[in-house]
Each structure stands twice: as C-alpha cells, then as structure tokens.
XYZ file of C-alpha atoms in Angstrom:
334
model
C 4.349 31.907 -13.552
C 3.357 35.482 -14.563
C 1.368 35.252 -17.681
C 1.600 38.645 -19.452
C 1.786 36.643 -22.488
C -1.914 36.769 -22.606
C -1.790 40.400 -23.444
C 0.781 39.976 -26.203
C -0.634 36.732 -27.601
C -4.330 37.548 -27.729
C -7.423 36.346 -25.800
C -6.612 38.753 -22.964
C -10.236 39.560 -21.810
C -11.587 35.931 -21.882
C -8.276 34.551 -20.140
C -8.369 37.109 -17.479
C -12.086 36.879 -16.789
C -11.925 33.037 -16.819
C -8.978 33.257 -14.256
C -10.790 35.852 -11.965
C -13.880 33.571 -11.903
C -11.754 30.803 -10.762
C -10.121 32.971 -8.020
C -13.586 33.985 -6.837
C -14.739 30.273 -6.652
C -11.430 29.368 -4.999
C -10.787 32.214 -2.890
C -10.047 30.426 0.303
C -6.444 30.217 1.262
C -4.469 27.182 2.359
C -4.872 26.496 5.986
C -1.384 26.216 7.350
C -0.427 24.419 10.565
C 1.825 25.438 13.364
C 5.210 25.156 11.796
C 7.421 25.873 14.806
C 10.464 23.507 14.565
C 10.139 23.091 10.837
C 12.941 24.367 8.599
C 12.298 25.515 4.861
C 14.440 26.792 2.172
C 12.587 28.943 -0.524
C 14.667 30.088 -3.594
C 13.879 33.068 -5.547
C 12.390 35.472 -2.939
C 12.738 38.852 -4.564
C 10.028 41.362 -3.532
C 6.887 41.006 -5.492
C 7.569 37.196 -6.128
C 5.804 33.975 -5.308
C 8.876 33.080 -3.209
C 8.675 36.289 -1.105
C 5.081 35.545 -0.555
C 5.635 31.862 0.295
C 8.492 32.884 2.799
C 6.294 35.505 4.453
C 3.453 33.061 5.102
C 5.702 30.245 6.463
C 7.446 32.785 8.753
C 3.944 33.994 9.991
C 3.269 30.492 11.096
C 6.510 29.927 13.070
C 8.731 28.318 10.600
C 12.522 28.738 10.299
C 12.939 30.014 6.562
C 16.048 30.462 4.668
C 15.574 32.602 1.563
C 17.674 33.023 -1.638
C 17.816 35.704 -4.116
C 20.576 36.555 -6.705
C 21.794 39.564 -4.814
C 20.887 42.021 -1.933
C 19.642 39.187 0.213
C 19.911 41.237 3.518
C 17.474 43.809 1.964
C 15.002 41.212 1.371
C 15.252 39.758 4.767
C 14.857 43.269 6.300
C 11.669 43.768 4.256
C 10.293 40.441 5.508
C 11.158 41.508 9.175
C 9.076 44.686 8.667
C 6.075 42.676 7.993
C 6.612 40.287 10.964
C 6.315 40.529 14.660
C 9.712 40.912 16.373
C 9.501 37.197 17.802
C 9.972 35.854 14.294
C 12.981 38.116 13.133
C 15.423 35.444 14.411
C 13.813 32.719 12.128
C 14.915 34.465 8.929
C 18.187 33.385 7.254
C 19.220 35.012 3.811
C 21.611 33.907 1.209
C 22.644 35.156 -2.300
C 22.294 32.505 -4.878
C 22.696 32.472 -8.560
C 21.479 29.200 -10.111
C 23.250 29.920 -13.405
C 26.525 29.504 -11.916
C 27.969 26.177 -10.502
C 30.335 27.797 -8.099
C 27.458 29.902 -6.575
C 25.348 26.867 -5.778
C 28.311 24.929 -4.185
C 29.071 28.138 -2.051
C 25.521 28.385 -1.026
C 25.276 24.750 0.052
C 28.436 25.026 1.953
C 27.220 28.348 3.653
C 23.890 26.614 4.547
C 25.430 23.592 6.000
C 27.697 25.778 8.079
C 24.771 27.381 9.826
C 24.051 24.086 11.301
C 20.288 24.393 10.073
C 17.983 21.348 9.461
C 16.348 21.204 6.313
C 12.797 19.619 6.220
C 11.382 21.190 2.974
C 13.048 22.601 -0.111
C 10.762 24.965 -2.149
C 12.292 25.262 -5.669
C 10.620 28.568 -6.561
C 13.252 30.446 -8.398
C 12.856 30.540 -12.214
C 13.206 32.861 -15.255
C 11.200 33.561 -18.474
C 13.110 36.329 -20.158
C 11.791 36.444 -23.791
C 8.017 36.928 -23.406
C 7.915 38.638 -26.986
C 9.828 35.749 -28.626
C 12.431 38.054 -30.064
C 15.486 35.666 -29.555
C 16.411 34.080 -32.800
C 19.101 32.056 -31.126
C 19.655 30.854 -27.595
C 21.040 33.213 -24.814
C 23.634 31.246 -22.986
C 24.936 31.068 -19.492
C 28.669 31.556 -18.924
C 29.204 27.767 -19.042
C 27.412 27.412 -22.380
C 23.907 26.232 -21.634
C 20.505 27.955 -22.838
C 19.944 30.362 -19.970
C 16.462 29.365 -18.976
C 17.450 25.681 -19.040
C 20.478 26.568 -17.024
C 18.583 28.336 -14.275
C 15.039 26.662 -14.301
C 16.309 23.037 -14.608
C 20.032 22.495 -14.378
C 20.702 24.945 -11.501
C 17.713 23.942 -9.670
C 18.487 20.186 -10.030
C 22.130 20.721 -8.870
C 20.934 22.416 -5.761
C 18.367 19.828 -5.161
C 21.006 17.010 -5.600
C 23.312 18.818 -3.058
C 20.722 19.275 -0.516
C 19.167 15.819 -0.639
C 21.488 14.433 1.995
C 20.262 17.061 4.558
C 16.662 16.188 3.599
C 17.462 12.564 4.298
C 18.629 13.338 7.635
C 15.479 15.289 8.578
C 13.436 12.435 7.073
C 14.948 10.022 9.233
C 14.141 12.057 12.399
C 10.616 13.254 11.378
C 9.472 10.879 8.546
C 8.607 13.901 6.438
C 10.935 15.904 4.297
C 9.859 17.380 0.922
C 11.005 18.927 -2.324
C 8.295 21.149 -3.853
C 9.136 22.507 -7.406
C 7.274 25.300 -8.935
C 6.733 24.402 -12.682
C 3.977 25.648 -15.145
C 1.512 24.458 -17.331
C 3.889 25.585 -20.087
C 5.706 22.195 -19.495
C 3.332 21.031 -22.273
C 5.476 22.950 -24.656
C 8.513 20.706 -23.838
C 8.967 17.402 -25.858
C 10.853 14.412 -24.165
C 12.495 13.780 -27.675
C 14.132 17.180 -27.443
C 16.178 16.172 -24.442
C 18.688 13.840 -26.193
C 18.221 14.714 -29.759
C 16.949 18.341 -30.139
C 15.444 18.993 -33.623
C 13.110 21.754 -33.299
C 14.139 25.312 -34.362
C 14.987 27.578 -31.451
C 12.008 29.232 -29.688
C 12.413 30.687 -26.213
C 9.020 29.799 -25.222
C 9.543 26.055 -26.191
C 13.015 26.243 -24.148
C 11.097 27.389 -21.247
C 8.449 24.766 -21.553
C 11.575 22.162 -21.883
C 13.048 23.347 -18.693
C 9.765 23.030 -16.888
C 9.119 19.580 -18.252
C 12.604 18.485 -16.878
C 11.523 19.684 -13.426
C 8.378 17.575 -13.848
C 10.733 14.479 -14.426
C 12.960 15.511 -11.618
C 9.975 15.404 -9.277
C 9.278 11.849 -10.490
C 12.854 10.822 -10.077
C 13.114 12.073 -6.443
C 9.815 10.089 -5.602
C 11.196 6.936 -7.242
C 14.654 7.317 -5.448
C 13.843 8.547 -2.035
C 10.227 8.421 -1.140
C 10.880 4.964 0.797
C 13.287 7.010 2.972
C 10.728 9.712 3.791
C 11.624 12.427 1.256
C 8.566 12.962 -1.002
C 8.375 15.310 -3.956
C 5.882 17.272 -5.551
C 5.573 19.868 -8.621
C 2.818 22.474 -9.392
C 1.315 25.266 -11.493
C 0.719 28.210 -9.378
C -1.697 29.764 -11.927
C -1.643 33.173 -13.671
C -0.139 35.391 -11.160
C 1.004 39.261 -11.256
C 4.625 39.141 -10.238
C 7.758 40.735 -11.122
C 8.830 38.052 -13.677
C 6.703 39.353 -16.460
C 8.480 42.738 -16.170
C 11.959 41.091 -16.456
C 10.752 39.243 -19.592
C 9.700 42.505 -21.083
C 12.501 44.698 -19.889
C 13.888 45.400 -23.382
C 10.442 45.536 -25.188
C 9.899 49.366 -25.290
C 6.271 50.321 -26.135
C 5.001 47.014 -24.861
C 6.463 47.394 -21.553
C 4.843 50.878 -21.410
C 1.638 49.319 -22.171
C 1.815 46.821 -19.553
C 2.641 49.605 -17.087
C -0.370 51.216 -18.129
C -2.629 48.124 -17.731
C -0.915 47.123 -14.447
C -4.223 48.044 -12.381
C -6.324 45.878 -14.621
C -3.864 43.073 -14.288
C -3.650 43.182 -10.520
C -7.459 42.984 -10.585
C -7.821 39.996 -12.690
C -4.678 38.025 -11.981
C -3.851 36.259 -8.783
C -1.627 38.309 -6.350
C 1.529 36.679 -5.254
C -0.134 35.637 -1.937
C -2.783 33.845 -3.921
C -0.461 32.356 -6.257
C 1.662 30.897 -3.517
C -1.169 28.786 -2.171
C -0.588 25.611 -3.933
C 3.169 25.565 -3.063
C 2.205 26.144 0.625
C -0.204 23.346 0.400
C 2.371 20.973 -1.139
C 4.986 22.094 1.495
C 2.894 21.980 4.553
C -0.298 19.832 4.202
C -0.461 16.422 5.955
C 1.273 13.918 3.876
C -1.835 11.898 3.649
C -3.402 14.478 1.571
C -0.629 14.430 -0.898
C 0.696 11.954 -3.454
C 4.392 11.946 -3.810
C 5.606 12.486 -7.523
C 2.548 14.176 -8.776
C 1.572 17.492 -10.117
C -0.713 19.905 -8.354
C -2.758 23.110 -9.312
C -5.301 25.072 -7.100
C -4.242 22.801 -4.210
C -5.479 19.661 -5.989
C -3.646 16.840 -7.730
C -4.108 17.030 -11.627
C -3.080 14.456 -14.184
C 0.119 15.282 -16.213
C -0.339 14.959 -20.054
C 0.155 11.341 -20.786
C 2.677 12.000 -23.592
C 4.734 13.748 -21.012
C 5.162 10.918 -18.768
C 8.249 8.825 -19.596
C 10.132 6.946 -16.920
C 13.176 6.250 -19.028
C 13.541 9.874 -20.048
C 13.218 10.699 -16.223
C 15.879 8.342 -15.418
C 18.198 9.333 -18.155
C 17.936 12.844 -16.880
C 18.660 11.763 -13.424
C 21.758 9.854 -14.710
C 22.952 13.028 -16.626
C 22.538 15.304 -13.654
C 24.743 13.030 -11.386
C 27.293 12.742 -14.243
C 27.379 16.513 -14.837
C 27.849 17.300 -11.265
C 30.845 14.731 -10.884
C 32.494 16.095 -14.087
C 32.069 19.518 -13.153
C 33.428 18.876 -9.520
C 36.389 16.932 -11.018
C 37.300 19.862 -13.477
C-alpha cells in the first residue's frame, strides 16, 4: 500500500531512508518466465497503481491478462497497449468492476465467463484506504450498509474470489497450477481476531483498514485449506512502501496536507518504491515455480515471512469462510 502516513504520523526521514536502503539492497526485479498460454486476472489497474504495473509486466512476458477498474476500463487498456508491441495488444481484456457492489461483481463474473477465457491466476490487487488523516468519527458505509473499506478490501474481494474458484479449479485440473494472490499490507497487524464476531473497539479508520486486510490473510489460509489439494494455491503479500495513486485518494479532502504532499512528491518518488518495484512480490507469487512457494503463506520482498502468531487462528478463518458462503447465498436468494 502507499504509505503517505509516514509523512503525517512522524518518522518520515528515518522511514524513507530505511526503505530506500532496502530498495538499493534488493533492486533486482523478479525474473518472470515465458507466460504464453497463461491467463491472469488483475483487479485494481488504474494508471499509477500496482495493478497497472503488474498487468504491464505480465503482458510483456506473453500472458493473456484481464484487468479491472471501477470505470473507464477501455482507456486503461488503451494506455497499456501504447506501452506494448502490437503483437501483445490482443492479449488485453478490460472490464469495469466495483467491488463495493454485489451486482457489479456478479455482472463481471458473467461477462468474464462469456469471453470463454480460462483463468490460471487471480491477483486480488484492488483496495482502498480512504482516511489517511483519521478524520472519520464514524464508519463511511457502502450502499448495502458495510464499512466501506471492509466492503471493498475484503467482502467484495472474497465474493469475487468465491465466484471465480470454479474457473481456477478447471485450470488446475488441466495444468496442476492455479493461484490466488492477494495484496494485503503489514497493517493487517492493526486488525484483531476478536473484532470479527464481537467488535468492541471505538471506530478508527486505520484499524478498520487493518481489519479488512487481516480478513484477507484468513481468506488466503482458507483457500489453501479447501483447494490446495486440487491444485489451487493461495498467497498473500505486503508490497512495501510504494508511491501510487491510493495515498492521493486518501488525502483528497485534506486541503493543506494534500498540497504539502504534492510539493513533496519528488522526494517521495525518490525514496519510496515505484509501482513497478512494488509489484515485484505479487509477480513473484503469481509466476514463480510452485516449488519456490508455500501455499497459504505471507510474502514480502519476494520472501516468505511469518504472520504474527496472535493473528493466526484457524477457527476464525473457518468462520469467515462460512460467513462468506452464507452471505453470498443469502444475497443471491434475496
């Protein structure tokens, strides 16, 4: 995720310099194989995003890539084509998708299936962090009543994943290798397992964001538990501190602070990862040989790192999985 929060919460110089040092030490990009014949779906592909950078790299290596954005998908597809040789233009498929709306997910899934495209790898990149200044005194809600970050980052993403698992199973039966890759954040540590069923904490948008990302960690575990044996593996990851468009959206109504950020943009671009650099771990999880990966695990800088022990809870993961199925069934029946 983009971490402009460093600027507004202190420690900016030390955080940025430390991150830049890590970039210097780990500047090597992921080595992608020839991806001809592999089909990927990448959500959240607005220009300047991790998703856009991910899609571009996959396309450059011969993959067929479906991209999603909330609106103006054809404009994004055209922008990608301008950066690619003509022989790859036919490999781009573009869809509008709003993860905050049940109907939008269902429409997208129907549209994707109608193309006849296979699906080998789903990259759940889309996400929002809308209140970087912690101004919200109460939750901002989706049209169907959910806290908006939970609705997009977890519930919409999990709904999409659930609907696409049958396609992933078909591909796994043919190739033995289908994957779900979910972009989380080290801020999953702000979530609490106890808050899923019995929320007690006063509302804080940063905690809500962390809660949504912790749920994605559990989703990764559940997919591994239920589908790894049939060839569908799952991974989640922290991309690092990246200069993308998401921080700007989180500061859109912050007046002077937004002006300060714009003034400091050159420094941020120097010291934070570029989208292309930030995309390396999700590209690694999506394309590396399976023997280099462990399904159900969490990655950072193209390496497996341990999840905080207090966050691991198989019972919570299973309850979230059950609740997801029940919610989809009830919504469909309504």
